[in-house]
Amino acid sequence: MAAVQGPVPIGSASHNGITSEEPKIIVAENGEMAVDVQDKEVSMEGLCSISAYDQWTPLSVSGQLPRPRYKHGAVVLQQKMYVFGGNHNGRYLGDIQVLDFKSLSWSKLEAKSESAEAVSFAACAGHSLIPWGNKILCLAGHTREPTESLSVKEFDLQTSTWSTLRTYGSPPSSRGGQSVTLVGDTLVVFGGEGQGRSLLNDLHILDLETMTWDEFETTGTPPSPRSEHAAACFAERYLLIFGGGSHSTCFSDLHILDTQTMEWSRPQQQGVTPEPRAGHAGVTIGQYWFITGGGNSRKGVSDTLVLNMSTYEWSVVTGLEARAPPTSEGSSLVMHMINGENFLVSFGGYSGRYSNQVYALKASLKPSAPFQQINETETNGIAPISAAENSSRKVIFEIEDLQDKPGNRADTIKTSAQVVKGERNQIEDRLNQERLQSLRLKQELANVENRNAELTEELDLVRDQLSVEHARASKLEVEVSEIQERLQKMDALEKEFELLRGETDSGSDEAASSNQPPHGSRFWRWNG
């Protein structure tokens, strides 16, 4: 297996070339995080035993621990975390490790492949894993034997089998360190590092229904070429890109792409100012986007951030001592819900050494309501709030003003409340109408797809008939050619026959003339 370039230590401290060990983190009785100076092991019975919110806790797991790694992929399916690939000491990994959240035990999954060809692309790093139904999609990544175009691989959990999916259109070029984000029924691929260490900022979209690649033209200013950034989807419409790095610097910028208008924009960020970083990981809970790990040329980033994607306000959730695994470069981050509680689970990474530890954080933030409008700004290019909702909010603000002022009559508040209720009913009616319209459009789309399938069948039938007719026409052409050759031969025979007949007639005339007596002679031999 060929070696690849190893990671650059982020914020690591060393003495005489030997890196120090990370301190263990424990949860004290008061719920505060503390560093155990005696380096004690923390015994946990499971995720549900974590009582403190917004604090990282190392988990005590059983089973054979996976090999330490970074730049791997991780997804959650069926109460389990599946970890695939990664990089360890400059070598690519191709194993699948499974952490059961119920028992907090590790196991290795023996994967199969449909063909010998599938084995060659198993080991990779810097790829993206996406859960899709009961399967896992794997896109891009650096491999020992690079290919020209990006491939889409699929792992079936029921059969434990890898396969390469057939796609249509023009696939992106091969790359690693890109972002792949599920937006509705499409995968949006952005940026990454291609062959020759070239940095990219192209955008490609894969329709998972038709498995067709498209490269869309966008407006606005896209993010600069980068890799090892983080991406998220909000309201099944907006793609957010945060951070990442080039060969010379790391970024802390935030970009938004409206996937309906295909317009890039830069929103006005609020709250704390994020540090530049690359190699970080992110996961969303409702309208909140959690960011952990990563670093830059100066240090690793030890704080865990959260972005309110509806207001673009950053805040710090918690922090850890430098070089603890959740602050590492190339760690994975997933979200798992148990009994209505949301847990962030971090695994692996590199912060001076490769890690195979598992940390968990119980998030105190709750998902927002399913219908969430986004505030309009001059620069973000996002659809404004409806007039009806603005009117409703205005009335709410007026009620609050009335309640703050003494001496206002109760009937005024009651009237305003009735107005709010009426506006709310109007909004709900409009939402119901939109839902009905959406259902009608889906039904029409299904009818169109069925009609398209029927037309496709008819087209295939016509093509088969045309193929048969073409074969018959070819056979007739051969027969016609043979008949023409026979006619030509008959013409030649007829000419030869005419020539022979002419010669025969000439011979008969000469014979007849030889039987006549000479002129003036009256003598015949047999008349004597």
Short mmCIF file of C-alpha atoms in Angstrom, two decimals:
data_model
loop_
_atom_site.label_atom_id
_atom_site.label_comp_id
_atom_site.label_asym_id
_atom_site.label_seq_id
_atom_site.Cartn_x
_atom_site.Cartn_y
_atom_site.Cartn_z
CA MET A 1 0.00 0.00 0.00
CA ALA A 2 1.46 3.36 -1.01
CA ALA A 3 2.16 6.00 1.59
CA VAL A 4 0.54 9.45 1.48
CA GLN A 5 1.47 12.74 3.01
CA GLY A 6 0.95 12.70 6.78
CA PRO A 7 -1.00 15.34 8.70
CA VAL A 8 0.45 18.59 9.93
CA PRO A 9 0.29 18.73 13.74
CA ILE A 10 -2.24 21.30 14.88
CA GLY A 11 -1.58 23.02 18.16
CA SER A 12 0.56 20.11 19.45
CA ALA A 13 3.21 20.54 22.07
CA SER A 14 6.27 18.33 22.12
CA HIS A 15 9.54 18.00 24.00
CA ASN A 16 12.53 16.41 22.32
CA GLY A 17 10.25 15.21 19.55
CA ILE A 18 7.93 13.28 21.88
CA THR A 19 4.34 14.44 22.08
CA SER A 20 2.59 14.52 25.40
CA GLU A 21 -0.54 12.52 26.14
CA GLU A 22 -3.98 14.16 26.18
CA PRO A 23 -5.45 14.67 29.67
CA LYS A 24 -8.56 12.68 30.51
CA ILE A 25 -11.81 14.63 30.88
CA ILE A 26 -14.31 13.67 33.58
CA VAL A 27 -17.70 14.96 34.66
CA ALA A 28 -17.71 16.15 38.27
CA GLU A 29 -20.70 15.90 40.56
CA ASN A 30 -21.60 19.51 39.93
CA GLY A 31 -21.82 18.85 36.20
CA GLU A 32 -18.70 20.85 35.36
CA MET A 33 -15.94 19.54 33.11
CA ALA A 34 -12.62 18.98 34.77
CA VAL A 35 -9.20 17.60 33.91
CA ASP A 36 -8.25 14.51 35.88
CA VAL A 37 -4.60 15.12 36.72
CA GLN A 38 -4.26 11.46 37.76
CA ASP A 39 -5.26 10.37 34.24
CA LYS A 40 -8.07 8.13 35.54
CA GLU A 41 -10.36 6.17 33.25
CA VAL A 42 -13.95 7.34 33.06
CA SER A 43 -16.50 4.58 33.36
CA MET A 44 -19.74 5.24 31.49
CA GLU A 45 -22.75 2.97 31.24
CA GLY A 46 -24.03 4.54 28.06
CA LEU A 47 -25.04 7.82 26.45
CA CYS A 48 -28.07 8.12 28.68
CA SER A 49 -25.85 8.22 31.77
CA ILE A 50 -24.47 11.61 30.69
CA SER A 51 -26.22 14.12 32.90
CA ALA A 52 -24.43 17.39 32.06
CA TYR A 53 -25.43 19.34 28.99
CA ASP A 54 -23.05 20.93 26.46
CA GLN A 55 -19.94 19.21 27.79
CA TRP A 56 -17.74 16.65 26.08
CA THR A 57 -17.45 13.32 27.90
CA PRO A 58 -15.16 10.41 26.93
CA LEU A 59 -17.05 7.14 26.59
CA SER A 60 -15.90 3.83 27.95
CA VAL A 61 -16.47 1.33 25.17
CA SER A 62 -15.99 -2.43 24.86
CA GLY A 63 -14.86 -4.69 22.05
CA GLN A 64 -11.78 -4.49 19.86
CA LEU A 65 -10.92 -0.82 19.39
CA PRO A 66 -10.54 0.37 15.79
CA ARG A 67 -7.13 1.44 14.57
CA PRO A 68 -6.53 5.16 15.30
CA ARG A 69 -7.21 7.32 12.25
CA TYR A 70 -8.23 10.66 10.81
CA LYS A 71 -9.98 11.87 7.62
CA HIS A 72 -12.35 8.92 7.84
CA GLY A 73 -16.11 8.93 7.34
CA ALA A 74 -18.90 8.16 9.83
CA VAL A 75 -22.69 7.88 9.64
CA VAL A 76 -25.47 6.68 11.96
CA LEU A 77 -27.94 4.01 10.86
CA GLN A 78 -30.09 1.63 12.90
CA GLN A 79 -28.77 2.77 16.32
CA LYS A 80 -25.18 2.21 15.18
CA MET A 81 -22.28 4.37 14.03
CA TYR A 82 -20.49 3.07 10.95
CA VAL A 83 -16.90 4.26 10.45
CA PHE A 84 -15.18 3.64 7.13
CA GLY A 85 -11.65 4.27 5.87
CA GLY A 86 -9.31 7.01 6.95
CA ASN A 87 -5.58 7.59 7.21
CA HIS A 88 -3.14 6.15 9.74
CA ASN A 89 0.58 6.93 9.58
CA GLY A 90 0.26 7.94 5.94
CA ARG A 91 -1.56 4.81 4.83
CA TYR A 92 -5.11 4.46 3.63
CA LEU A 93 -7.57 2.25 5.52
CA GLY A 94 -10.45 0.29 4.03
CA ASP A 95 -12.09 -1.33 7.06
CA ILE A 96 -15.62 -0.80 8.37
CA GLN A 97 -15.94 -0.42 12.14
CA VAL A 98 -19.32 -0.39 13.91
CA LEU A 99 -20.14 1.15 17.30
CA ASP A 100 -23.43 -0.07 18.78
CA PHE A 101 -24.93 2.81 20.75
CA LYS A 102 -27.06 0.47 22.84
CA SER A 103 -24.15 -1.57 24.19
CA LEU A 104 -21.33 0.91 23.43
CA SER A 105 -19.35 -1.95 21.91
CA TRP A 106 -17.11 -1.94 18.83
CA SER A 107 -17.15 -4.63 16.16
CA LYS A 108 -15.56 -4.99 12.74
CA LEU A 109 -17.81 -5.58 9.76
CA GLU A 110 -16.42 -7.91 7.12
CA ALA A 111 -17.42 -6.33 3.85
CA LYS A 112 -17.80 -8.12 0.53
CA SER A 113 -17.75 -6.81 -3.03
CA GLU A 114 -19.69 -7.66 -6.15
CA SER A 115 -16.52 -7.92 -8.23
CA ALA A 116 -12.76 -7.95 -7.85
CA GLU A 117 -12.73 -4.41 -9.17
CA ALA A 118 -14.58 -3.18 -6.06
CA VAL A 119 -11.71 -4.24 -3.82
CA SER A 120 -9.28 -1.79 -5.42
CA PHE A 121 -11.16 1.31 -4.27
CA ALA A 122 -11.90 0.12 -0.72
CA ALA A 123 -9.06 1.97 1.05
CA CYS A 124 -9.45 5.76 0.98
CA ALA A 125 -9.30 8.94 3.08
CA GLY A 126 -10.86 12.38 2.76
CA HIS A 127 -14.07 10.85 1.37
CA SER A 128 -17.71 11.60 2.26
CA LEU A 129 -20.29 9.16 3.66
CA ILE A 130 -24.01 9.79 3.23
CA PRO A 131 -26.80 7.60 4.71
CA TRP A 132 -29.43 6.81 2.07
CA GLY A 133 -32.23 4.48 3.13
CA ASN A 134 -30.71 1.25 4.37
CA LYS A 135 -27.48 1.92 2.49
CA ILE A 136 -24.39 4.10 2.76
CA LEU A 137 -23.13 6.16 -0.16
CA CYS A 138 -19.39 6.87 -0.38
CA LEU A 139 -18.17 9.64 -2.67
CA ALA A 140 -14.72 10.86 -3.68
CA GLY A 141 -11.66 10.63 -1.43
CA HIS A 142 -7.96 10.05 -1.96
CA THR A 143 -7.01 6.49 -2.92
CA ARG A 144 -3.85 4.57 -3.64
CA GLU A 145 -4.71 4.47 -7.36
CA PRO A 146 -6.46 7.76 -8.28
CA THR A 147 -9.08 7.84 -11.02
CA GLU A 148 -9.91 10.66 -13.40
CA SER A 149 -13.55 11.08 -12.36
CA LEU A 150 -15.37 10.93 -9.05
CA SER A 151 -17.10 7.61 -8.43
CA VAL A 152 -20.15 6.84 -6.30
CA LYS A 153 -19.92 3.68 -4.21
CA GLU A 154 -22.70 2.03 -2.25
CA PHE A 155 -22.57 -0.21 0.81
CA ASP A 156 -25.63 -2.37 1.44
CA LEU A 157 -26.08 -3.05 5.15
CA GLN A 158 -28.27 -6.10 4.53
CA THR A 159 -25.75 -7.90 2.32
CA SER A 160 -22.56 -6.18 3.62
CA THR A 161 -21.62 -5.64 -0.01
CA TRP A 162 -19.78 -2.80 -1.76
CA SER A 163 -20.78 -1.88 -5.30
CA THR A 164 -20.12 0.97 -7.72
CA LEU A 165 -23.25 2.80 -8.86
CA ARG A 166 -23.72 3.71 -12.49
CA THR A 167 -24.22 7.43 -12.98
CA TYR A 168 -25.10 9.54 -16.00
CA GLY A 169 -24.05 12.96 -17.19
CA SER A 170 -20.58 14.42 -16.62
CA PRO A 171 -19.19 13.39 -13.22
CA PRO A 172 -16.82 15.72 -11.31
CA SER A 173 -13.11 15.14 -11.40
CA SER A 174 -11.66 12.98 -8.62
CA ARG A 175 -10.82 14.79 -5.37
CA GLY A 176 -10.53 14.55 -1.60
CA GLY A 177 -11.38 16.92 1.24
CA GLN A 178 -14.56 18.04 -0.53
CA SER A 179 -17.98 18.50 1.05
CA VAL A 180 -20.97 16.38 0.04
CA THR A 181 -24.32 17.59 1.37
CA LEU A 182 -27.73 15.97 1.09
CA VAL A 183 -30.24 18.60 -0.10
CA GLY A 184 -33.65 16.99 -0.64
CA ASP A 185 -33.09 14.13 -3.07
CA THR A 186 -29.80 15.49 -4.39
CA LEU A 187 -26.17 15.44 -3.32
CA VAL A 188 -24.27 18.73 -3.66
CA VAL A 189 -20.50 18.34 -4.08
CA PHE A 190 -18.34 21.42 -3.53
CA GLY A 191 -14.61 22.05 -3.69
CA GLY A 192 -11.85 19.80 -2.45
CA GLU A 193 -8.32 19.00 -3.55
CA GLY A 194 -7.91 17.39 -6.95
CA GLN A 195 -5.03 15.77 -8.75
CA GLY A 196 -1.73 17.59 -8.51
CA ARG A 197 -2.94 19.17 -5.23
CA SER A 198 -5.07 21.60 -7.21
CA LEU A 199 -7.69 23.35 -5.06
CA LEU A 200 -11.25 23.45 -6.40
CA ASN A 201 -14.40 25.51 -5.88
CA ASP A 202 -16.63 23.91 -8.50
CA LEU A 203 -20.18 22.81 -7.74
CA HIS A 204 -21.76 19.56 -8.92
CA ILE A 205 -25.19 18.11 -8.12
CA LEU A 206 -26.15 14.43 -8.29
CA ASP A 207 -29.87 13.65 -8.59
CA LEU A 208 -30.34 10.49 -6.53
CA GLU A 209 -33.58 9.62 -8.33
CA THR A 210 -32.04 9.53 -11.81
CA MET A 211 -28.36 9.20 -10.75
CA THR A 212 -27.51 12.02 -13.14
CA TRP A 213 -24.73 14.56 -12.62
CA ASP A 214 -25.27 18.25 -13.40
CA GLU A 215 -22.92 21.21 -13.15
CA PHE A 216 -24.96 24.35 -12.63
CA GLU A 217 -24.03 27.91 -13.45
CA THR A 218 -24.21 30.10 -10.33
CA THR A 219 -24.41 33.82 -9.76
CA GLY A 220 -22.81 35.89 -7.03
CA THR A 221 -19.31 35.33 -5.67
CA PRO A 222 -18.58 31.69 -4.80
CA PRO A 223 -16.19 30.67 -2.02
CA SER A 224 -12.55 30.68 -3.01
CA PRO A 225 -10.97 27.30 -3.89
CA ARG A 226 -10.52 25.24 -0.72
CA SER A 227 -10.60 21.82 0.92
CA GLU A 228 -11.27 20.41 4.39
CA HIS A 229 -14.20 22.80 4.90
CA ALA A 230 -17.61 22.06 6.44
CA ALA A 231 -21.02 22.22 4.75
CA ALA A 232 -24.62 22.00 5.93
CA CYS A 233 -28.15 22.22 4.54
CA PHE A 234 -30.86 24.44 6.03
CA ALA A 235 -34.59 24.34 5.23
CA GLU A 236 -33.87 21.82 2.41
CA ARG A 237 -32.87 24.76 0.25
CA TYR A 238 -29.79 26.61 1.49
CA LEU A 239 -26.25 25.23 1.34
CA LEU A 240 -23.85 26.72 3.90
CA ILE A 241 -20.05 26.53 3.51
CA PHE A 242 -17.81 27.41 6.45
CA GLY A 243 -14.04 27.59 6.74
CA GLY A 244 -11.57 25.31 5.03
CA GLY A 245 -8.05 25.93 3.86
CA SER A 246 -5.80 26.53 0.89
CA HIS A 247 -2.10 25.71 0.61
CA SER A 248 -1.16 28.92 2.42
CA THR A 249 -4.01 29.92 4.73
CA CYS A 250 -7.18 28.86 6.55
CA PHE A 251 -10.57 30.57 6.34
CA SER A 252 -13.33 31.60 8.75
CA ASP A 253 -15.78 32.89 6.14
CA LEU A 254 -19.40 31.79 5.75
CA HIS A 255 -21.06 31.42 2.34
CA ILE A 256 -24.65 30.55 1.40
CA LEU A 257 -25.97 29.08 -1.84
CA ASP A 258 -29.70 29.28 -2.57
CA THR A 259 -30.23 26.02 -4.46
CA GLN A 260 -33.42 27.36 -6.06
CA THR A 261 -31.89 30.51 -7.54
CA MET A 262 -28.30 29.13 -7.60
CA GLU A 263 -27.00 32.40 -6.14
CA TRP A 264 -24.03 32.68 -3.76
CA SER A 265 -24.07 35.28 -0.97
CA ARG A 266 -22.17 36.29 2.18
CA PRO A 267 -24.44 36.86 5.21
CA GLN A 268 -23.63 39.29 7.98
CA GLN A 269 -22.40 37.12 10.87
CA GLN A 270 -23.20 37.92 14.49
CA GLY A 271 -22.03 36.81 17.90
CA VAL A 272 -18.52 35.52 18.52
CA THR A 273 -15.97 35.63 15.71
CA PRO A 274 -14.93 32.11 14.65
CA GLU A 275 -11.23 31.40 14.32
CA PRO A 276 -9.93 30.31 10.91
CA ARG A 277 -9.84 26.54 10.67
CA ALA A 278 -9.65 23.56 8.35
CA GLY A 279 -10.23 19.87 8.96
CA HIS A 280 -13.17 20.57 11.28
CA ALA A 281 -16.44 18.60 11.45
CA GLY A 282 -20.04 19.72 11.62
CA VAL A 283 -23.54 18.36 12.27
CA THR A 284 -26.96 20.03 12.37
CA ILE A 285 -29.80 19.81 14.88
CA GLY A 286 -32.77 21.72 13.52
CA GLN A 287 -31.62 25.25 12.76
CA TYR A 288 -28.39 24.86 14.76
CA TRP A 289 -25.08 23.88 13.20
CA PHE A 290 -22.44 22.50 15.56
CA ILE A 291 -18.76 22.81 14.57
CA THR A 292 -15.93 20.97 16.32
CA GLY A 293 -12.21 20.42 15.82
CA GLY A 294 -9.91 21.60 13.07
CA GLY A 295 -7.14 24.11 13.28
CA ASN A 296 -4.80 26.39 11.38
CA SER A 297 -1.08 26.94 10.98
CA ARG A 298 -0.82 28.45 14.47
CA LYS A 299 -2.85 26.11 16.69
CA GLY A 300 -5.72 23.70 17.02
CA VAL A 301 -9.18 25.01 17.81
CA SER A 302 -10.36 23.83 21.22
CA ASP A 303 -13.85 25.35 21.36
CA THR A 304 -17.09 23.87 20.05
CA LEU A 305 -19.18 26.41 18.17
CA VAL A 306 -22.85 26.53 17.21
CA LEU A 307 -24.37 28.66 14.46
CA ASN A 308 -28.02 29.66 14.45
CA MET A 309 -28.61 29.28 10.71
CA SER A 310 -31.70 31.52 10.76
CA THR A 311 -29.90 34.51 12.34
CA TYR A 312 -26.23 33.68 11.47
CA GLU A 313 -25.26 34.16 15.12
CA TRP A 314 -22.22 32.25 16.40
CA SER A 315 -21.85 31.18 20.00
CA VAL A 316 -19.50 28.95 21.97
CA VAL A 317 -21.00 25.75 23.35
CA THR A 318 -18.01 24.53 25.35
CA GLY A 319 -14.27 24.10 25.24
CA LEU A 320 -11.70 21.41 25.91
CA GLU A 321 -8.07 21.24 26.72
CA ALA A 322 -5.92 21.43 23.61
CA ARG A 323 -5.38 18.15 21.75
CA ALA A 324 -8.38 16.33 23.21
CA PRO A 325 -9.91 14.23 20.37
CA PRO A 326 -12.95 16.44 19.68
CA THR A 327 -10.51 19.29 18.98
CA SER A 328 -8.54 17.19 16.48
CA GLU A 329 -8.09 17.63 12.78
CA GLY A 330 -10.00 15.16 10.61
CA SER A 331 -12.25 13.75 13.33
CA SER A 332 -15.81 12.65 12.54
CA LEU A 333 -18.97 14.05 14.13
CA VAL A 334 -22.43 12.48 14.07
CA MET A 335 -25.72 13.10 15.86
CA HIS A 336 -27.77 10.42 17.63
CA MET A 337 -31.08 10.84 19.45
CA ILE A 338 -32.04 8.77 22.50
CA ASN A 339 -35.27 9.36 24.44
CA GLY A 340 -35.71 12.77 22.85
CA GLU A 341 -32.18 13.90 23.78
CA ASN A 342 -29.66 14.83 21.08
CA PHE A 343 -26.11 13.55 21.48
CA LEU A 344 -23.11 14.58 19.41
CA VAL A 345 -20.58 11.78 19.03
CA SER A 346 -16.98 12.50 17.98
CA PHE A 347 -14.51 9.82 16.92
CA GLY A 348 -10.83 9.76 15.96
CA GLY A 349 -8.79 12.62 14.54
CA TYR A 350 -5.20 13.81 14.70
CA SER A 351 -3.74 16.30 17.19
CA GLY A 352 -0.12 15.28 17.43
CA ARG A 353 -1.09 11.60 17.45
CA TYR A 354 -3.83 9.53 15.86
CA SER A 355 -6.89 8.90 18.03
CA ASN A 356 -9.47 6.14 18.27
CA GLN A 357 -11.37 7.57 21.25
CA VAL A 358 -15.10 8.29 21.36
CA TYR A 359 -16.47 11.45 23.00
CA ALA A 360 -20.12 12.47 23.44
CA LEU A 361 -21.90 15.76 24.15
CA LYS A 362 -25.56 16.08 25.17
CA ALA A 363 -26.89 19.17 23.42
CA SER A 364 -29.23 21.47 25.31
CA LEU A 365 -30.48 23.14 22.14
CA LYS A 366 -33.73 21.77 20.78
CA PRO A 367 -34.70 21.63 17.09
CA SER A 368 -36.78 24.54 15.88
CA ALA A 369 -40.29 24.25 14.47
CA PRO A 370 -40.50 22.49 11.09
CA PHE A 371 -41.52 25.72 9.35
CA GLN A 372 -38.77 28.28 9.90
CA GLN A 373 -38.48 31.48 7.88
CA ILE A 374 -35.14 33.19 7.43
CA ASN A 375 -34.66 36.89 8.07
CA GLU A 376 -33.98 38.91 4.97
CA THR A 377 -30.71 40.82 4.62
CA GLU A 378 -29.35 42.90 1.81
CA THR A 379 -26.49 40.54 1.07
CA ASN A 380 -27.64 36.99 1.72
CA GLY A 381 -29.97 36.57 -1.26
CA ILE A 382 -32.51 34.58 0.79
CA ALA A 383 -36.25 34.84 0.28
CA PRO A 384 -37.93 37.45 2.55
CA ILE A 385 -40.59 36.74 5.17
CA SER A 386 -44.13 36.86 3.85
CA ALA A 387 -46.19 40.02 4.33
CA ALA A 388 -48.79 38.14 6.37
CA GLU A 389 -46.16 36.94 8.83
CA ASN A 390 -44.67 40.44 9.07
CA SER A 391 -48.13 41.74 9.88
CA SER A 392 -48.60 39.05 12.51
CA ARG A 393 -45.25 39.83 14.12
CA LYS A 394 -46.04 43.54 14.11
CA VAL A 395 -49.24 42.88 16.01
CA ILE A 396 -47.33 40.73 18.51
CA PHE A 397 -44.89 43.55 19.13
CA GLU A 398 -47.82 45.96 19.64
CA ILE A 399 -49.32 43.60 22.24
CA GLU A 400 -46.02 43.48 24.09
CA ASP A 401 -45.89 47.29 24.08
CA LEU A 402 -49.44 47.47 25.42
CA GLN A 403 -48.64 45.02 28.18
CA ASP A 404 -45.61 47.02 29.23
CA LYS A 405 -47.62 50.28 29.50
CA PRO A 406 -49.87 50.66 32.61
CA GLY A 407 -53.51 51.70 32.30
CA ASN A 408 -54.24 50.04 28.98
CA ARG A 409 -57.59 48.42 28.81
CA ALA A 410 -57.94 44.65 28.69
CA ASP A 411 -60.32 44.82 25.74
CA THR A 412 -57.57 46.43 23.63
CA ILE A 413 -55.26 43.50 24.33
CA LYS A 414 -58.10 41.09 23.62
CA THR A 415 -58.79 42.77 20.28
CA SER A 416 -55.13 42.63 19.33
CA ALA A 417 -54.98 38.97 20.33
CA GLN A 418 -57.96 38.28 18.07
CA VAL A 419 -56.17 40.03 15.22
CA VAL A 420 -53.10 37.86 15.82
CA LYS A 421 -55.27 34.76 15.85
CA GLY A 422 -56.89 35.81 12.60
CA GLU A 423 -53.51 36.45 10.98
CA ARG A 424 -52.27 33.10 12.26
CA ASN A 425 -55.31 31.35 10.77
CA GLN A 426 -54.61 33.05 7.45
CA ILE A 427 -51.01 31.87 7.52
CA GLU A 428 -52.09 28.33 8.36
CA ASP A 429 -54.63 28.42 5.51
CA ARG A 430 -51.91 29.54 3.12
CA LEU A 431 -49.63 26.76 4.38
CA ASN A 432 -52.40 24.22 3.84
CA GLN A 433 -52.96 25.54 0.33
CA GLU A 434 -49.24 25.27 -0.38
CA ARG A 435 -49.22 21.71 0.93
CA LEU A 436 -52.21 20.81 -1.29
CA GLN A 437 -50.50 22.45 -4.24
CA SER A 438 -47.35 20.50 -3.46
CA LEU A 439 -49.34 17.25 -3.33
CA ARG A 440 -50.98 18.07 -6.66
CA LEU A 441 -47.63 18.81 -8.22
CA LYS A 442 -46.21 15.55 -6.87
CA GLN A 443 -49.19 13.67 -8.32
CA GLU A 444 -48.75 15.40 -11.67
CA LEU A 445 -45.05 14.56 -11.55
CA ALA A 446 -45.88 10.92 -10.82
CA ASN A 447 -48.33 10.91 -13.76
CA VAL A 448 -45.69 12.44 -16.00
CA GLU A 449 -43.15 9.86 -14.85
CA ASN A 450 -45.62 7.04 -15.53
CA ARG A 451 -46.39 8.48 -18.95
CA ASN A 452 -42.67 8.81 -19.56
CA ALA A 453 -42.20 5.16 -18.62
CA GLU A 454 -44.97 4.13 -21.02
CA LEU A 455 -43.49 6.23 -23.81
CA THR A 456 -40.11 4.73 -23.08
CA GLU A 457 -41.56 1.24 -23.42
CA GLU A 458 -43.25 2.24 -26.69
CA LEU A 459 -40.00 3.76 -27.90
CA ASP A 460 -38.14 0.55 -27.07
CA LEU A 461 -40.79 -1.46 -28.93
CA VAL A 462 -40.52 0.81 -31.98
CA ARG A 463 -36.74 0.51 -31.82
CA ASP A 464 -37.04 -3.28 -31.75
CA GLN A 465 -39.40 -3.18 -34.75
CA LEU A 466 -37.06 -0.84 -36.59
CA SER A 467 -34.20 -3.21 -35.84
CA VAL A 468 -36.18 -6.13 -37.32
CA GLU A 469 -37.13 -4.06 -40.38
CA HIS A 470 -33.54 -2.97 -40.78
CA ALA A 471 -32.43 -6.61 -40.74
CA ARG A 472 -35.08 -7.46 -43.35
CA ALA A 473 -34.03 -4.52 -45.49
CA SER A 474 -30.41 -5.63 -45.32
CA LYS A 475 -31.44 -9.16 -46.35
CA LEU A 476 -33.48 -7.79 -49.26
CA GLU A 477 -30.55 -5.67 -50.39
CA VAL A 478 -28.38 -8.78 -50.49
CA GLU A 479 -31.01 -10.67 -52.50
CA VAL A 480 -31.42 -7.73 -54.92
CA SER A 481 -27.67 -7.64 -55.38
CA GLU A 482 -27.61 -11.35 -56.17
CA ILE A 483 -30.47 -10.98 -58.67
CA GLN A 484 -28.64 -8.08 -60.36
CA GLU A 485 -25.54 -10.23 -60.73
CA ARG A 486 -27.62 -13.05 -62.21
CA LEU A 487 -29.27 -10.61 -64.63
CA GLN A 488 -25.87 -9.37 -65.72
CA LYS A 489 -24.78 -12.96 -66.35
CA MET A 490 -27.97 -13.61 -68.31
CA ASP A 491 -27.32 -10.55 -70.47
CA ALA A 492 -23.83 -11.84 -71.23
CA LEU A 493 -25.19 -15.32 -72.05
CA GLU A 494 -27.85 -13.81 -74.27
CA LYS A 495 -25.26 -11.83 -76.20
CA GLU A 496 -23.10 -14.92 -76.55
CA PHE A 497 -26.14 -16.88 -77.73
CA GLU A 498 -26.93 -14.24 -80.38
CA LEU A 499 -23.34 -14.35 -81.55
CA LEU A 500 -23.40 -18.13 -81.85
CA ARG A 501 -26.71 -18.04 -83.68
CA GLY A 502 -25.33 -15.54 -86.14
CA GLU A 503 -22.35 -17.74 -86.78
CA THR A 504 -24.65 -20.75 -87.26
CA ASP A 505 -26.80 -18.92 -89.81
CA SER A 506 -23.70 -17.87 -91.78
CA GLY A 507 -22.45 -21.48 -91.92
CA SER A 508 -25.79 -22.71 -93.22
CA ASP A 509 -25.74 -20.21 -96.08
CA GLU A 510 -22.29 -21.28 -97.19
CA ALA A 511 -23.30 -24.95 -97.19
CA ALA A 512 -26.32 -24.26 -99.31
CA SER A 513 -24.29 -22.37 -101.87
CA SER A 514 -21.77 -25.27 -102.18
CA ASN A 515 -24.55 -27.71 -103.24
CA GLN A 516 -25.50 -25.61 -106.34
CA PRO A 517 -23.83 -26.61 -109.73
CA PRO A 518 -21.37 -24.24 -111.32
CA HIS A 519 -22.78 -21.65 -113.56
CA GLY A 520 -23.02 -22.97 -117.25
CA SER A 521 -22.34 -26.66 -116.34
CA ARG A 522 -25.03 -29.23 -116.95
CA PHE A 523 -23.28 -32.21 -115.66
CA TRP A 524 -24.17 -34.07 -112.51
CA ARG A 525 -22.00 -36.86 -111.32
CA TRP A 526 -24.77 -39.19 -110.28
CA ASN A 527 -26.80 -38.58 -113.45
CA GLY A 528 -24.47 -40.45 -115.78
#
